[in-house]
Each structure stands twice: as structure tokens, then as C-alpha cells.
């Protein structure tokens, strides 16, 4: 099993461009797996699947998961254009969410057959990576029963707020899409949607919890370290 994970920081990148790149990496891995299953040499490809952890940020955009509800978008096309926000339907799970400046987005492209073949465990592991990272800053992240992602005070209905949204896709046990952690995010943009389709809870960001701006570079470094710990993997940092 190949438990090496190559990390790449894509910087601020258009959402569709990042999606296309994820698809490219996923499909390369699928072709490798198909060839190996037939006992063939993967022509022009690596001899084994490659795991990636991509970090990036996106310009202002609302994205809707394949099980989402468009009525959870509270703006029309003209209003979004006026605010400089775009929109995309996606093939990930989950409902509607926001991506924008100040957010750290992580896209793991993992061949889960190198780790474990359990999507539920995969999501819980992603949550654990976020919880450990938040703990480094003295923020207590937690899970909310029946709701994917990481929350603050989930057991207090008056204070419960989501700090990290998640939505994934898996094909032949290869993952794509991932998590979006609000670091220095302007939370006003969440006011134009029903975040993740959840009407009775708020959203949070690290800088608001801490009362100061947080280094996104440092957050990525801590996320990478905890990712390596939780997935018991070797990270190869900042691959070109």
C-alpha cells in the first residue's frame, strides 16, 4: 500500500479550474487501477496510484452539492453578479456552501484502498484533522450528531455554529473535493444562503473566535501535519 501523500498549495484558484485539476488526478488514478486490475502495465502512467492533498482558496462562489436544494441560495443571478459572486453546481455530496478569501480549502485525492475502504471513517478522519488543528489555537472543535463537518458548541442550540464544511465524492475508492475551514473568512457572505441546508445554526471563523487575524500559511502547515498523523501517512511537502 502506498501511504505517501503529496501536498500542493495551489494558492487562490478559480473553483472550476481546481475542480478540473482534481478530476484529472482522479481519472489518472482510475486508469492506473483499471490497468493493474487487468494485470497490465499502466501505459504512460505511474506504476501505482498517487495520493494528493491539495490546498487552495477560491474567489467568491456559492457551490451546490448533488443532493442540495437550489432554494437555499437566497440571491438571484443579478444580485450575485452585483456582489461579484459566482455559482456552481458540483458533483460532491452535501448542500450549498460558500468559498471565498480567508478560507483554507483542502482537497484530498486519496486512493482509500491504500488506507481503508470506509467513507464514514474517511469523513470522521477529516473531521479529526480539523479538530486537532483548531485545538492548536485553543479552539474546541466538535462533531454534531448526524451532521458532517466541524462545529463549535454543537450541544448548545443557542451557540452552535459551523466552522468547517465538508463534501466529498468517491470513485473506485478515490476521493475528491473535501473541506473548507473558515480562517479569516468574511462570514457576511453566508447570510445569502442557508449554509449546508441547516436553518437553525450559525457559522464561525477562526479570526472571530480568536479576535485576531490568523496566518493561513501556518494553518495549512498544521493541517498537513495532523493529516499525516490521523491517516498514518508520510507527507511529501509542496510538490510542484
PDB file of C-alpha atoms in Angstrom:
ATOM      1  CA  UNK A   1       0.000   0.000   0.000  1.00  0.00           C
ATOM      2  CA  UNK A   2       1.210   3.484  -0.902  1.00  0.00           C
ATOM      3  CA  UNK A   3       0.657   5.755   2.096  1.00  0.00           C
ATOM      4  CA  UNK A   4       2.695   8.673   0.788  1.00  0.00           C
ATOM      5  CA  UNK A   5       0.689  11.843   0.254  1.00  0.00           C
ATOM      6  CA  UNK A   6       1.953  14.629  -1.999  1.00  0.00           C
ATOM      7  CA  UNK A   7       0.886  18.100  -0.858  1.00  0.00           C
ATOM      8  CA  UNK A   8       0.414  21.017  -3.221  1.00  0.00           C
ATOM      9  CA  UNK A   9      -0.596  24.595  -2.465  1.00  0.00           C
ATOM     10  CA  UNK A  10      -2.496  25.916  -5.477  1.00  0.00           C
ATOM     11  CA  UNK A  11      -2.941  29.392  -3.983  1.00  0.00           C
ATOM     12  CA  UNK A  12      -6.055  31.358  -4.931  1.00  0.00           C
ATOM     13  CA  UNK A  13      -7.528  29.489  -7.876  1.00  0.00           C
ATOM     14  CA  UNK A  14     -10.774  29.575  -9.837  1.00  0.00           C
ATOM     15  CA  UNK A  15     -13.175  26.945  -8.490  1.00  0.00           C
ATOM     16  CA  UNK A  16     -13.732  25.256 -11.864  1.00  0.00           C
ATOM     17  CA  UNK A  17     -10.007  25.145 -12.571  1.00  0.00           C
ATOM     18  CA  UNK A  18      -9.395  23.433  -9.221  1.00  0.00           C
ATOM     19  CA  UNK A  19     -12.261  21.017  -9.899  1.00  0.00           C
ATOM     20  CA  UNK A  20     -10.846  20.162 -13.335  1.00  0.00           C
ATOM     21  CA  UNK A  21      -7.440  19.512 -11.798  1.00  0.00           C
ATOM     22  CA  UNK A  22      -8.948  17.214  -9.178  1.00  0.00           C
ATOM     23  CA  UNK A  23     -10.795  15.326 -11.902  1.00  0.00           C
ATOM     24  CA  UNK A  24      -7.557  14.958 -13.857  1.00  0.00           C
ATOM     25  CA  UNK A  25      -5.730  13.454 -10.868  1.00  0.00           C
ATOM     26  CA  UNK A  26      -8.674  11.200 -10.003  1.00  0.00           C
ATOM     27  CA  UNK A  27      -9.008   9.887 -13.570  1.00  0.00           C
ATOM     28  CA  UNK A  28      -5.262   9.205 -13.796  1.00  0.00           C
ATOM     29  CA  UNK A  29      -5.563   7.083 -10.664  1.00  0.00           C
ATOM     30  CA  UNK A  30      -8.646   5.329 -12.025  1.00  0.00           C
ATOM     31  CA  UNK A  31      -6.789   4.403 -15.230  1.00  0.00           C
ATOM     32  CA  UNK A  32      -3.895   3.027 -13.178  1.00  0.00           C
ATOM     33  CA  UNK A  33      -6.261   0.912 -11.089  1.00  0.00           C
ATOM     34  CA  UNK A  34      -8.064  -0.373 -14.178  1.00  0.00           C
ATOM     35  CA  UNK A  35      -4.783  -1.410 -15.812  1.00  0.00           C
ATOM     36  CA  UNK A  36      -3.469  -3.095 -12.677  1.00  0.00           C
ATOM     37  CA  UNK A  37      -6.761  -4.957 -12.233  1.00  0.00           C
ATOM     38  CA  UNK A  38      -6.236  -6.425 -15.710  1.00  0.00           C
ATOM     39  CA  UNK A  39      -2.635  -7.316 -14.927  1.00  0.00           C
ATOM     40  CA  UNK A  40      -1.391  -4.725 -17.412  1.00  0.00           C
ATOM     41  CA  UNK A  41       1.330  -2.084 -17.173  1.00  0.00           C
ATOM     42  CA  UNK A  42      -0.308   1.368 -16.873  1.00  0.00           C
ATOM     43  CA  UNK A  43       0.950   2.825 -20.169  1.00  0.00           C
ATOM     44  CA  UNK A  44       2.433   6.278 -19.712  1.00  0.00           C
ATOM     45  CA  UNK A  45       1.351   6.366 -16.077  1.00  0.00           C
ATOM     46  CA  UNK A  46       2.846   5.636 -12.669  1.00  0.00           C
ATOM     47  CA  UNK A  47       3.058   2.017 -11.526  1.00  0.00           C
ATOM     48  CA  UNK A  48       0.822   2.730  -8.545  1.00  0.00           C
ATOM     49  CA  UNK A  49      -1.830   5.262  -7.587  1.00  0.00           C
ATOM     50  CA  UNK A  50      -0.682   8.588  -6.156  1.00  0.00           C
ATOM     51  CA  UNK A  51      -2.259  10.299  -3.148  1.00  0.00           C
ATOM     52  CA  UNK A  52      -2.523  14.096  -3.001  1.00  0.00           C
ATOM     53  CA  UNK A  53      -3.557  16.755  -0.516  1.00  0.00           C
ATOM     54  CA  UNK A  54      -4.285  19.995  -2.354  1.00  0.00           C
ATOM     55  CA  UNK A  55      -4.627  23.296  -0.516  1.00  0.00           C
ATOM     56  CA  UNK A  56      -6.147  26.386  -2.092  1.00  0.00           C
ATOM     57  CA  UNK A  57      -8.552  29.271  -1.771  1.00  0.00           C
ATOM     58  CA  UNK A  58     -11.232  30.464  -4.180  1.00  0.00           C
ATOM     59  CA  UNK A  59     -12.717  33.785  -5.311  1.00  0.00           C
ATOM     60  CA  UNK A  60     -16.251  34.376  -4.007  1.00  0.00           C
ATOM     61  CA  UNK A  61     -18.504  31.493  -5.074  1.00  0.00           C
ATOM     62  CA  UNK A  62     -21.515  29.512  -3.871  1.00  0.00           C
ATOM     63  CA  UNK A  63     -21.410  25.799  -4.676  1.00  0.00           C
ATOM     64  CA  UNK A  64     -24.321  23.370  -4.526  1.00  0.00           C
ATOM     65  CA  UNK A  65     -23.845  19.653  -3.859  1.00  0.00           C
ATOM     66  CA  UNK A  66     -25.654  16.978  -5.853  1.00  0.00           C
ATOM     67  CA  UNK A  67     -28.152  16.416  -3.028  1.00  0.00           C
ATOM     68  CA  UNK A  68     -28.592  20.145  -2.349  1.00  0.00           C
ATOM     69  CA  UNK A  69     -31.584  22.429  -2.805  1.00  0.00           C
ATOM     70  CA  UNK A  70     -31.300  25.493  -5.028  1.00  0.00           C
ATOM     71  CA  UNK A  71     -33.856  27.316  -2.855  1.00  0.00           C
ATOM     72  CA  UNK A  72     -31.127  27.504  -0.197  1.00  0.00           C
ATOM     73  CA  UNK A  73     -29.495  30.139  -2.429  1.00  0.00           C
ATOM     74  CA  UNK A  74     -31.193  33.380  -1.413  1.00  0.00           C
ATOM     75  CA  UNK A  75     -29.896  35.595  -4.240  1.00  0.00           C
ATOM     76  CA  UNK A  76     -30.830  35.743  -7.900  1.00  0.00           C
ATOM     77  CA  UNK A  77     -28.304  35.854 -10.725  1.00  0.00           C
ATOM     78  CA  UNK A  78     -28.286  39.654 -10.957  1.00  0.00           C
ATOM     79  CA  UNK A  79     -27.773  40.060  -7.220  1.00  0.00           C
ATOM     80  CA  UNK A  80     -24.832  37.651  -7.303  1.00  0.00           C
ATOM     81  CA  UNK A  81     -23.311  39.484 -10.260  1.00  0.00           C
ATOM     82  CA  UNK A  82     -23.686  42.808  -8.434  1.00  0.00           C
ATOM     83  CA  UNK A  83     -21.854  41.348  -5.421  1.00  0.00           C
ATOM     84  CA  UNK A  84     -19.116  39.720  -7.516  1.00  0.00           C
ATOM     85  CA  UNK A  85     -20.132  36.176  -6.578  1.00  0.00           C
ATOM     86  CA  UNK A  86     -20.360  33.230  -8.954  1.00  0.00           C
ATOM     87  CA  UNK A  87     -22.270  29.948  -8.611  1.00  0.00           C
ATOM     88  CA  UNK A  88     -21.551  26.331  -9.481  1.00  0.00           C
ATOM     89  CA  UNK A  89     -23.407  23.036  -9.292  1.00  0.00           C
ATOM     90  CA  UNK A  90     -20.959  20.335  -8.192  1.00  0.00           C
ATOM     91  CA  UNK A  91     -20.774  16.538  -8.019  1.00  0.00           C
ATOM     92  CA  UNK A  92     -19.793  16.432  -4.339  1.00  0.00           C
ATOM     93  CA  UNK A  93     -22.115  15.445  -1.531  1.00  0.00           C
ATOM     94  CA  UNK A  94     -23.813  17.966   0.720  1.00  0.00           C
ATOM     95  CA  UNK A  95     -25.903  21.072   0.152  1.00  0.00           C
ATOM     96  CA  UNK A  96     -24.913  24.680  -0.538  1.00  0.00           C
ATOM     97  CA  UNK A  97     -21.843  26.412   0.853  1.00  0.00           C
ATOM     98  CA  UNK A  98     -19.659  29.446   0.293  1.00  0.00           C
ATOM     99  CA  UNK A  99     -15.999  29.677  -0.698  1.00  0.00           C
ATOM    100  CA  UNK A 100     -14.020  32.877  -0.659  1.00  0.00           C
ATOM    101  CA  UNK A 101     -10.948  34.786   0.513  1.00  0.00           C
ATOM    102  CA  UNK A 102      -9.738  33.972   4.010  1.00  0.00           C
ATOM    103  CA  UNK A 103     -10.851  30.351   3.782  1.00  0.00           C
ATOM    104  CA  UNK A 104      -8.472  27.388   3.630  1.00  0.00           C
ATOM    105  CA  UNK A 105      -9.812  24.703   1.305  1.00  0.00           C
ATOM    106  CA  UNK A 106      -8.390  21.183   1.310  1.00  0.00           C
ATOM    107  CA  UNK A 107      -8.925  18.671  -1.491  1.00  0.00           C
ATOM    108  CA  UNK A 108      -7.543  15.199  -0.675  1.00  0.00           C
ATOM    109  CA  UNK A 109      -7.205  12.961  -3.732  1.00  0.00           C
ATOM    110  CA  UNK A 110      -6.642   9.678  -1.912  1.00  0.00           C
ATOM    111  CA  UNK A 111      -6.835   6.080  -3.044  1.00  0.00           C
ATOM    112  CA  UNK A 112      -8.636   4.774   0.020  1.00  0.00           C
ATOM    113  CA  UNK A 113      -7.532   1.232  -0.826  1.00  0.00           C
ATOM    114  CA  UNK A 114      -4.153   2.446   0.442  1.00  0.00           C
ATOM    115  CA  UNK A 115      -5.764   3.299   3.797  1.00  0.00           C
ATOM    116  CA  UNK A 116      -9.230   1.808   4.456  1.00  0.00           C
ATOM    117  CA  UNK A 117     -12.370   1.373   2.376  1.00  0.00           C
ATOM    118  CA  UNK A 118     -14.888   3.143   4.569  1.00  0.00           C
ATOM    119  CA  UNK A 119     -16.356   6.524   3.567  1.00  0.00           C
ATOM    120  CA  UNK A 120     -17.795   7.117   7.025  1.00  0.00           C
ATOM    121  CA  UNK A 121     -14.379   6.617   8.598  1.00  0.00           C
ATOM    122  CA  UNK A 122     -12.844   8.865   5.954  1.00  0.00           C
ATOM    123  CA  UNK A 123     -15.195  11.724   6.858  1.00  0.00           C
ATOM    124  CA  UNK A 124     -14.609  11.203  10.587  1.00  0.00           C
ATOM    125  CA  UNK A 125     -10.855  11.311   9.925  1.00  0.00           C
ATOM    126  CA  UNK A 126     -11.191  14.591   8.019  1.00  0.00           C
ATOM    127  CA  UNK A 127     -13.165  15.991  10.931  1.00  0.00           C
ATOM    128  CA  UNK A 128     -10.448  14.830  13.334  1.00  0.00           C
ATOM    129  CA  UNK A 129      -7.781  16.644  11.305  1.00  0.00           C
ATOM    130  CA  UNK A 130      -9.769  19.872  11.660  1.00  0.00           C
ATOM    131  CA  UNK A 131     -10.491  19.316  15.360  1.00  0.00           C
ATOM    132  CA  UNK A 132      -6.787  18.782  16.105  1.00  0.00           C
ATOM    133  CA  UNK A 133      -5.818  21.863  14.093  1.00  0.00           C
ATOM    134  CA  UNK A 134      -8.340  24.048  15.911  1.00  0.00           C
ATOM    135  CA  UNK A 135      -7.058  22.726  19.232  1.00  0.00           C
ATOM    136  CA  UNK A 136      -3.613  24.105  18.353  1.00  0.00           C
ATOM    137  CA  UNK A 137      -5.235  27.540  18.558  1.00  0.00           C
ATOM    138  CA  UNK A 138      -7.202  26.859  21.718  1.00  0.00           C
ATOM    139  CA  UNK A 139     -10.482  26.432  19.834  1.00  0.00           C
ATOM    140  CA  UNK A 140     -12.602  23.409  20.787  1.00  0.00           C
ATOM    141  CA  UNK A 141     -13.960  21.870  17.606  1.00  0.00           C
ATOM    142  CA  UNK A 142     -16.560  19.126  17.870  1.00  0.00           C
ATOM    143  CA  UNK A 143     -18.927  16.940  15.888  1.00  0.00           C
ATOM    144  CA  UNK A 144     -22.686  17.398  15.651  1.00  0.00           C
ATOM    145  CA  UNK A 145     -24.678  14.155  15.549  1.00  0.00           C
ATOM    146  CA  UNK A 146     -25.921  13.398  12.032  1.00  0.00           C
ATOM    147  CA  UNK A 147     -24.214  16.452  10.503  1.00  0.00           C
ATOM    148  CA  UNK A 148     -20.905  16.214   8.651  1.00  0.00           C
ATOM    149  CA  UNK A 149     -18.303  18.880   9.358  1.00  0.00           C
ATOM    150  CA  UNK A 150     -16.787  20.522  12.424  1.00  0.00           C
ATOM    151  CA  UNK A 151     -18.736  22.670  14.855  1.00  0.00           C
ATOM    152  CA  UNK A 152     -18.291  24.884  17.875  1.00  0.00           C
ATOM    153  CA  UNK A 153     -20.663  24.359  20.814  1.00  0.00           C
ATOM    154  CA  UNK A 154     -22.861  21.909  18.858  1.00  0.00           C
ATOM    155  CA  UNK A 155     -24.707  20.814  22.001  1.00  0.00           C
ATOM    156  CA  UNK A 156     -25.891  24.334  22.799  1.00  0.00           C
ATOM    157  CA  UNK A 157     -28.660  25.271  20.329  1.00  0.00           C
ATOM    158  CA  UNK A 158     -28.236  28.958  21.108  1.00  0.00           C
ATOM    159  CA  UNK A 159     -24.494  28.962  20.328  1.00  0.00           C
ATOM    160  CA  UNK A 160     -23.955  26.098  17.838  1.00  0.00           C
ATOM    161  CA  UNK A 161     -22.014  27.270  14.778  1.00  0.00           C
ATOM    162  CA  UNK A 162     -20.187  25.545  11.949  1.00  0.00           C
ATOM    163  CA  UNK A 163     -16.547  26.404  11.322  1.00  0.00           C
ATOM    164  CA  UNK A 164     -15.669  23.788   8.688  1.00  0.00           C
ATOM    165  CA  UNK A 165     -17.895  22.402   5.924  1.00  0.00           C
ATOM    166  CA  UNK A 166     -17.213  19.125   4.127  1.00  0.00           C
ATOM    167  CA  UNK A 167     -18.407  17.460   0.953  1.00  0.00           C
ATOM    168  CA  UNK A 168     -16.725  14.631  -0.923  1.00  0.00           C
ATOM    169  CA  UNK A 169     -17.012  12.426  -3.951  1.00  0.00           C
ATOM    170  CA  UNK A 170     -15.521   8.936  -4.278  1.00  0.00           C
ATOM    171  CA  UNK A 171     -14.984   6.897  -7.462  1.00  0.00           C
ATOM    172  CA  UNK A 172     -13.346   3.456  -7.320  1.00  0.00           C
ATOM    173  CA  UNK A 173     -12.325   4.377  -3.760  1.00  0.00           C
ATOM    174  CA  UNK A 174     -10.516   7.509  -4.981  1.00  0.00           C
ATOM    175  CA  UNK A 175     -11.669  10.691  -3.273  1.00  0.00           C
ATOM    176  CA  UNK A 176     -12.022  14.288  -4.413  1.00  0.00           C
ATOM    177  CA  UNK A 177     -13.491  17.549  -3.075  1.00  0.00           C
ATOM    178  CA  UNK A 178     -13.001  17.860   0.677  1.00  0.00           C
ATOM    179  CA  UNK A 179     -13.204  20.535   3.376  1.00  0.00           C
ATOM    180  CA  UNK A 180     -13.407  24.318   3.730  1.00  0.00           C
ATOM    181  CA  UNK A 181     -12.147  25.779   7.010  1.00  0.00           C
ATOM    182  CA  UNK A 182     -13.147  29.350   7.814  1.00  0.00           C
ATOM    183  CA  UNK A 183      -9.939  31.054   8.943  1.00  0.00           C
ATOM    184  CA  UNK A 184     -10.184  34.779   8.125  1.00  0.00           C
ATOM    185  CA  UNK A 185     -13.440  34.428   6.196  1.00  0.00           C
ATOM    186  CA  UNK A 186     -15.952  37.277   5.914  1.00  0.00           C
ATOM    187  CA  UNK A 187     -18.990  35.487   7.331  1.00  0.00           C
ATOM    188  CA  UNK A 188     -21.424  38.039   5.863  1.00  0.00           C
ATOM    189  CA  UNK A 189     -21.385  36.014   2.633  1.00  0.00           C
ATOM    190  CA  UNK A 190     -23.063  33.112   4.422  1.00  0.00           C
ATOM    191  CA  UNK A 191     -26.044  35.392   5.001  1.00  0.00           C
ATOM    192  CA  UNK A 192     -27.055  34.959   1.359  1.00  0.00           C
ATOM    193  CA  UNK A 193     -27.536  31.178   1.667  1.00  0.00           C
ATOM    194  CA  UNK A 194     -28.863  28.563   4.055  1.00  0.00           C
ATOM    195  CA  UNK A 195     -25.406  27.093   4.790  1.00  0.00           C
ATOM    196  CA  UNK A 196     -25.341  23.327   4.216  1.00  0.00           C
ATOM    197  CA  UNK A 197     -29.146  23.471   4.274  1.00  0.00           C
ATOM    198  CA  UNK A 198     -29.160  23.906   8.063  1.00  0.00           C
ATOM    199  CA  UNK A 199     -31.546  26.663   9.108  1.00  0.00           C
ATOM    200  CA  UNK A 200     -31.081  26.784  12.878  1.00  0.00           C
ATOM    201  CA  UNK A 201     -27.291  27.095  13.280  1.00  0.00           C
ATOM    202  CA  UNK A 202     -24.757  29.802  12.549  1.00  0.00           C
ATOM    203  CA  UNK A 203     -21.261  29.802  11.054  1.00  0.00           C
ATOM    204  CA  UNK A 204     -17.920  30.677  12.635  1.00  0.00           C
ATOM    205  CA  UNK A 205     -14.385  31.637  11.621  1.00  0.00           C
ATOM    206  CA  UNK A 206     -11.111  31.290  13.476  1.00  0.00           C
ATOM    207  CA  UNK A 207     -10.290  35.000  13.399  1.00  0.00           C
ATOM    208  CA  UNK A 208     -13.591  35.903  15.027  1.00  0.00           C
ATOM    209  CA  UNK A 209     -13.150  33.277  17.735  1.00  0.00           C
ATOM    210  CA  UNK A 210      -9.617  34.466  18.481  1.00  0.00           C
ATOM    211  CA  UNK A 211     -10.123  38.192  17.955  1.00  0.00           C
ATOM    212  CA  UNK A 212      -7.180  38.410  15.563  1.00  0.00           C
ATOM    213  CA  UNK A 213      -6.175  37.545  12.022  1.00  0.00           C
ATOM    214  CA  UNK A 214      -4.677  34.075  11.652  1.00  0.00           C
ATOM    215  CA  UNK A 215      -1.831  33.068   9.323  1.00  0.00           C
ATOM    216  CA  UNK A 216      -3.378  30.893   6.627  1.00  0.00           C
ATOM    217  CA  UNK A 217       0.073  29.547   5.748  1.00  0.00           C
ATOM    218  CA  UNK A 218       0.504  28.371   9.323  1.00  0.00           C
ATOM    219  CA  UNK A 219      -2.971  26.798   9.325  1.00  0.00           C
ATOM    220  CA  UNK A 220      -2.101  24.824   6.186  1.00  0.00           C
ATOM    221  CA  UNK A 221       1.110  23.595   7.799  1.00  0.00           C
ATOM    222  CA  UNK A 222      -0.764  22.435  10.892  1.00  0.00           C
ATOM    223  CA  UNK A 223      -3.496  20.808   8.800  1.00  0.00           C
ATOM    224  CA  UNK A 224      -0.848  18.913   6.829  1.00  0.00           C
ATOM    225  CA  UNK A 225       0.863  17.702   9.995  1.00  0.00           C
ATOM    226  CA  UNK A 226      -2.365  16.466  11.564  1.00  0.00           C
ATOM    227  CA  UNK A 227      -3.428  14.901   8.263  1.00  0.00           C
ATOM    228  CA  UNK A 228      -0.235  12.857   8.326  1.00  0.00           C
ATOM    229  CA  UNK A 229      -0.896  11.815  11.929  1.00  0.00           C
ATOM    230  CA  UNK A 230      -4.551  10.869  11.502  1.00  0.00           C
ATOM    231  CA  UNK A 231      -4.070   8.983   8.241  1.00  0.00           C
ATOM    232  CA  UNK A 232      -0.758   7.481   9.424  1.00  0.00           C
ATOM    233  CA  UNK A 233       0.832   8.664   6.193  1.00  0.00           C
ATOM    234  CA  UNK A 234       4.090  10.190   5.019  1.00  0.00           C
ATOM    235  CA  UNK A 235       3.593  13.655   3.580  1.00  0.00           C
ATOM    236  CA  UNK A 236       5.816  14.866   0.749  1.00  0.00           C
ATOM    237  CA  UNK A 237       5.536  18.609   1.123  1.00  0.00           C
ATOM    238  CA  UNK A 238       4.901  21.265  -1.511  1.00  0.00           C
ATOM    239  CA  UNK A 239       5.319  19.181  -4.636  1.00  0.00           C
ATOM    240  CA  UNK A 240       5.499  21.431  -7.746  1.00  0.00           C
TER     241      UNK A 240
END
